[in-house]
Amino acid sequence: MTTDFTATKRQFHLPEGLIYLDGNSLGPLPKTAAARVAQAITGEWGELLIRGWNKAGWMDQPSKVGDRVARLIGAEAGHVVMGDTLSIKVYQALASALQLAPKRRVILSDTGNFPSDLYMAQGLAQTLGADYRLKTVAPEEVLGAIDDTVAVVMITEVDYRSGRRHDMAALSARAHEVGALIIWDLAHSAGAFPLQVAKDGADFAVGCSYKYLNSGPGGPAFIYVAPRHANLVQPALSGWLGHDAPFAFDPDYRPAPGVERMRVGTPPVLQLAALEAALDIWDSVDLHDLRAACLSLGDRFIAGVEATCPTLRLVTPRAHDQRGSQISFAHPEGYAIMQALIAQGVIGDFRAPDILRFGITPLFIGAVEIDGAVAALSQIMTSGSWDRPEFKARAKVT
Ligand SMILES: *Cc1c(COP(=O)(O)O)cnc(C)c1O
């Protein structure tokens, strides 16, 4: 069955006249989410009150929803669980991976990784002391830097600025060859293209649901632990809902079986309801179709921008196998240009120091939107209309 992208687009609320190229940062609202969340509020919370934990299945939601995410990332069923934010899940994965490589002290990552991942690693290394350290190298140098001093390779598959994509299968194979573990951060991969975390050797994988998966602001993250490790890892964040028997109220921690031990505290029931609505749309999507559409729309966008905006420099690799879903261009006045574009109803975003990012998300973006965005951008660049003080005032979120 081929995916019907006209049908998927109809399932999102998209404000009239707006072209939304920021689904890589915050996905749009699935039309059924409001009713699904309203049902969770009035029908479940309102009517059932505390009984909702059992009767509405709130307690099992993190693993049930985790199984639906597992399909999207190529994980075995029963090995993904939802909760917390991605930064927390990075910390948990890293702490557990370090525990599985007790003789080594180096966490290897790249300088293009998202700062929160690096900060979490720095914080954990400081807590552990004993010579633990984070080492970062340029993205192209990761493969060559994996040696037998490395405990854990912690890589975000797609660079949040450039859109460059790592070869995770190759990095995983190399990590295992030298006895290291690998953590895949799929923040910009899950819902962007097909993934095979199980087949391609991820030891741990983490990601968020509010970007491509469209769960809404503050939606919970996911964590995958490879089955071979799932019953071995001792969680660093040993919360009661990761306990084997939370309602035994045992004063001593004993981890739950498998990935359930990566749960920490009370799950975000309302956000999970919104994510369930979003996953109903994903059920109709073949990720190979999505990838093909994304690459072709990306090529169309690159060609259009390069033909009309010669001062914008493409920073995303042209080669299909080296790029994720977003397309990025650099310009020293990128912030003002993006603000001018947003004022015209084309929403992308800006990442310091000079990157304009455009998310290419075929569930709700097609050729018409790509052409509209190119036209607006070329009009702004040709007229110089971005060069106004109002477009240069920096907001808190860029
Ligand atoms: C978006 C993103 C995050 C955000 O983490 P939160 O804890 O959900 O705010 C972390 N890491 C990467 C790689 C990201 O792209």
JSON list of N, CA and C and ligand atoms in Angstrom, two decimals, residues 24-25 84-88 90 113-117 156 158 160 185 187-188 208 210-211 219 221, ligand 1:
[
{"chain": "A", "resi": 24, "resn": "ASN", "atom": "N", "xyz": [10.15, 19.72, 12.05]},
{"chain": "A", "resi": 24, "resn": "ASN", "atom": "CA", "xyz": [11.33, 19.06, 12.62]},
{"chain": "A", "resi": 24, "resn": "ASN", "atom": "C", "xyz": [11.60, 19.57, 14.04]},
{"chain": "A", "resi": 25, "resn": "SER", "atom": "N", "xyz": [10.95, 20.66, 14.43]},
{"chain": "A", "resi": 25, "resn": "SER", "atom": "CA", "xyz": [11.19, 21.24, 15.74]},
{"chain": "A", "resi": 25, "resn": "SER", "atom": "C", "xyz": [9.97, 21.08, 16.65]},
{"chain": "A", "resi": 84, "resn": "ASP", "atom": "N", "xyz": [9.30, 11.18, 30.44]},
{"chain": "A", "resi": 84, "resn": "ASP", "atom": "CA", "xyz": [10.30, 12.23, 30.69]},
{"chain": "A", "resi": 84, "resn": "ASP", "atom": "C", "xyz": [10.62, 13.01, 29.41]},
{"chain": "A", "resi": 85, "resn": "THR", "atom": "N", "xyz": [11.73, 13.74, 29.42]},
{"chain": "A", "resi": 85, "resn": "THR", "atom": "CA", "xyz": [12.13, 14.45, 28.21]},
{"chain": "A", "resi": 85, "resn": "THR", "atom": "C", "xyz": [13.40, 13.77, 27.67]},
{"chain": "A", "resi": 86, "resn": "LEU", "atom": "N", "xyz": [13.76, 14.15, 26.47]},
{"chain": "A", "resi": 86, "resn": "LEU", "atom": "CA", "xyz": [14.90, 13.49, 25.83]},
{"chain": "A", "resi": 86, "resn": "LEU", "atom": "C", "xyz": [16.20, 13.64, 26.64]},
{"chain": "A", "resi": 87, "resn": "SER", "atom": "N", "xyz": [16.41, 14.82, 27.22]},
{"chain": "A", "resi": 87, "resn": "SER", "atom": "CA", "xyz": [17.65, 15.01, 27.99]},
{"chain": "A", "resi": 87, "resn": "SER", "atom": "C", "xyz": [17.76, 13.95, 29.10]},
{"chain": "A", "resi": 88, "resn": "ILE", "atom": "N", "xyz": [16.65, 13.67, 29.75]},
{"chain": "A", "resi": 88, "resn": "ILE", "atom": "CA", "xyz": [16.63, 12.66, 30.82]},
{"chain": "A", "resi": 88, "resn": "ILE", "atom": "C", "xyz": [16.94, 11.27, 30.25]},
{"chain": "A", "resi": 90, "resn": "VAL", "atom": "N", "xyz": [18.64, 10.59, 27.55]},
{"chain": "A", "resi": 90, "resn": "VAL", "atom": "CA", "xyz": [20.06, 10.56, 27.19]},
{"chain": "A", "resi": 90, "resn": "VAL", "atom": "C", "xyz": [20.88, 10.20, 28.42]},
{"chain": "A", "resi": 113, "resn": "ASN", "atom": "N", "xyz": [26.83, 17.61, 17.91]},
{"chain": "A", "resi": 113, "resn": "ASN", "atom": "CA", "xyz": [25.72, 17.06, 18.69]},
{"chain": "A", "resi": 113, "resn": "ASN", "atom": "C", "xyz": [24.95, 18.20, 19.36]},
{"chain": "A", "resi": 114, "resn": "PHE", "atom": "N", "xyz": [23.71, 17.92, 19.66]},
{"chain": "A", "resi": 114, "resn": "PHE", "atom": "CA", "xyz": [22.86, 18.92, 20.31]},
{"chain": "A", "resi": 114, "resn": "PHE", "atom": "C", "xyz": [23.42, 19.20, 21.71]},
{"chain": "A", "resi": 115, "resn": "PRO", "atom": "N", "xyz": [23.55, 20.48, 22.09]},
{"chain": "A", "resi": 115, "resn": "PRO", "atom": "CA", "xyz": [24.20, 20.80, 23.36]},
{"chain": "A", "resi": 115, "resn": "PRO", "atom": "C", "xyz": [23.64, 20.04, 24.56]},
{"chain": "A", "resi": 116, "resn": "SER", "atom": "N", "xyz": [22.33, 19.84, 24.63]},
{"chain": "A", "resi": 116, "resn": "SER", "atom": "CA", "xyz": [21.81, 19.18, 25.84]},
{"chain": "A", "resi": 116, "resn": "SER", "atom": "C", "xyz": [22.40, 17.78, 26.01]},
{"chain": "A", "resi": 117, "resn": "ASP", "atom": "N", "xyz": [22.62, 17.07, 24.91]},
{"chain": "A", "resi": 117, "resn": "ASP", "atom": "CA", "xyz": [23.24, 15.74, 25.01]},
{"chain": "A", "resi": 117, "resn": "ASP", "atom": "C", "xyz": [24.65, 15.86, 25.58]},
{"chain": "A", "resi": 156, "resn": "THR", "atom": "N", "xyz": [24.05, 11.72, 17.84]},
{"chain": "A", "resi": 156, "resn": "THR", "atom": "CA", "xyz": [22.75, 12.09, 17.29]},
{"chain": "A", "resi": 156, "resn": "THR", "atom": "C", "xyz": [22.84, 11.89, 15.78]},
{"chain": "A", "resi": 158, "resn": "VAL", "atom": "N", "xyz": [21.18, 12.68, 13.07]},
{"chain": "A", "resi": 158, "resn": "VAL", "atom": "CA", "xyz": [21.10, 13.82, 12.15]},
{"chain": "A", "resi": 158, "resn": "VAL", "atom": "C", "xyz": [21.46, 15.09, 12.90]},
{"chain": "A", "resi": 160, "resn": "TYR", "atom": "N", "xyz": [21.47, 18.67, 14.13]},
{"chain": "A", "resi": 160, "resn": "TYR", "atom": "CA", "xyz": [20.32, 19.59, 14.20]},
{"chain": "A", "resi": 160, "resn": "TYR", "atom": "C", "xyz": [20.56, 20.89, 13.42]},
{"chain": "A", "resi": 185, "resn": "ASP", "atom": "N", "xyz": [20.89, 8.83, 19.26]},
{"chain": "A", "resi": 185, "resn": "ASP", "atom": "CA", "xyz": [19.87, 9.83, 19.53]},
{"chain": "A", "resi": 185, "resn": "ASP", "atom": "C", "xyz": [19.10, 10.06, 18.23]},
{"chain": "A", "resi": 187, "resn": "ALA", "atom": "N", "xyz": [16.43, 12.05, 17.73]},
{"chain": "A", "resi": 187, "resn": "ALA", "atom": "CA", "xyz": [15.57, 13.24, 17.80]},
{"chain": "A", "resi": 187, "resn": "ALA", "atom": "C", "xyz": [15.15, 13.72, 16.41]},
{"chain": "A", "resi": 188, "resn": "HIS", "atom": "N", "xyz": [16.09, 13.67, 15.47]},
{"chain": "A", "resi": 188, "resn": "HIS", "atom": "CA", "xyz": [15.79, 14.16, 14.11]},
{"chain": "A", "resi": 188, "resn": "HIS", "atom": "C", "xyz": [15.69, 13.01, 13.11]},
{"chain": "A", "resi": 208, "resn": "CYS", "atom": "N", "xyz": [12.72, 12.07, 20.77]},
{"chain": "A", "resi": 208, "resn": "CYS", "atom": "CA", "xyz": [11.57, 12.78, 21.33]},
{"chain": "A", "resi": 208, "resn": "CYS", "atom": "C", "xyz": [10.36, 12.63, 20.42]},
{"chain": "A", "resi": 210, "resn": "TYR", "atom": "N", "xyz": [7.82, 15.17, 20.17]},
{"chain": "A", "resi": 210, "resn": "TYR", "atom": "CA", "xyz": [7.17, 16.43, 19.79]},
{"chain": "A", "resi": 210, "resn": "TYR", "atom": "C", "xyz": [7.70, 17.00, 18.47]},
{"chain": "A", "resi": 211, "resn": "LYS", "atom": "N", "xyz": [8.77, 16.40, 17.92]},
{"chain": "A", "resi": 211, "resn": "LYS", "atom": "CA", "xyz": [9.28, 16.87, 16.63]},
{"chain": "A", "resi": 211, "resn": "LYS", "atom": "C", "xyz": [8.49, 16.17, 15.52]},
{"chain": "A", "resi": 219, "resn": "GLY", "atom": "N", "xyz": [5.72, 16.87, 24.79]},
{"chain": "A", "resi": 219, "resn": "GLY", "atom": "CA", "xyz": [5.41, 15.43, 24.64]},
{"chain": "A", "resi": 219, "resn": "GLY", "atom": "C", "xyz": [6.58, 14.58, 25.14]},
{"chain": "A", "resi": 221, "resn": "ALA", "atom": "N", "xyz": [9.51, 11.65, 25.78]},
{"chain": "A", "resi": 221, "resn": "ALA", "atom": "CA", "xyz": [10.57, 11.03, 24.98]},
{"chain": "A", "resi": 221, "resn": "ALA", "atom": "C", "xyz": [10.41, 9.51, 25.00]},
{"chain": "B", "resi": 1, "resn": "LIG", "atom": "C1", "xyz": [15.40, 18.39, 20.47]},
{"chain": "B", "resi": 1, "resn": "LIG", "atom": "C2", "xyz": [16.58, 17.70, 21.04]},
{"chain": "B", "resi": 1, "resn": "LIG", "atom": "C3", "xyz": [16.73, 17.56, 22.44]},
{"chain": "B", "resi": 1, "resn": "LIG", "atom": "C4", "xyz": [15.75, 18.19, 23.38]},
{"chain": "B", "resi": 1, "resn": "LIG", "atom": "O1", "xyz": [15.75, 17.59, 24.64]},
{"chain": "B", "resi": 1, "resn": "LIG", "atom": "P1", "xyz": [14.54, 17.81, 25.64]},
{"chain": "B", "resi": 1, "resn": "LIG", "atom": "O2", "xyz": [15.01, 17.27, 26.91]},
{"chain": "B", "resi": 1, "resn": "LIG", "atom": "O3", "xyz": [13.35, 17.08, 25.06]},
{"chain": "B", "resi": 1, "resn": "LIG", "atom": "O4", "xyz": [14.26, 19.28, 25.70]},
{"chain": "B", "resi": 1, "resn": "LIG", "atom": "C5", "xyz": [17.82, 16.84, 22.91]},
{"chain": "B", "resi": 1, "resn": "LIG", "atom": "N1", "xyz": [18.71, 16.29, 22.06]},
{"chain": "B", "resi": 1, "resn": "LIG", "atom": "C6", "xyz": [18.59, 16.41, 20.73]},
{"chain": "B", "resi": 1, "resn": "LIG", "atom": "C7", "xyz": [19.60, 15.78, 19.83]},
{"chain": "B", "resi": 1, "resn": "LIG", "atom": "C8", "xyz": [17.54, 17.14, 20.18]},
{"chain": "B", "resi": 1, "resn": "LIG", "atom": "O5", "xyz": [17.44, 17.30, 18.86]}
]
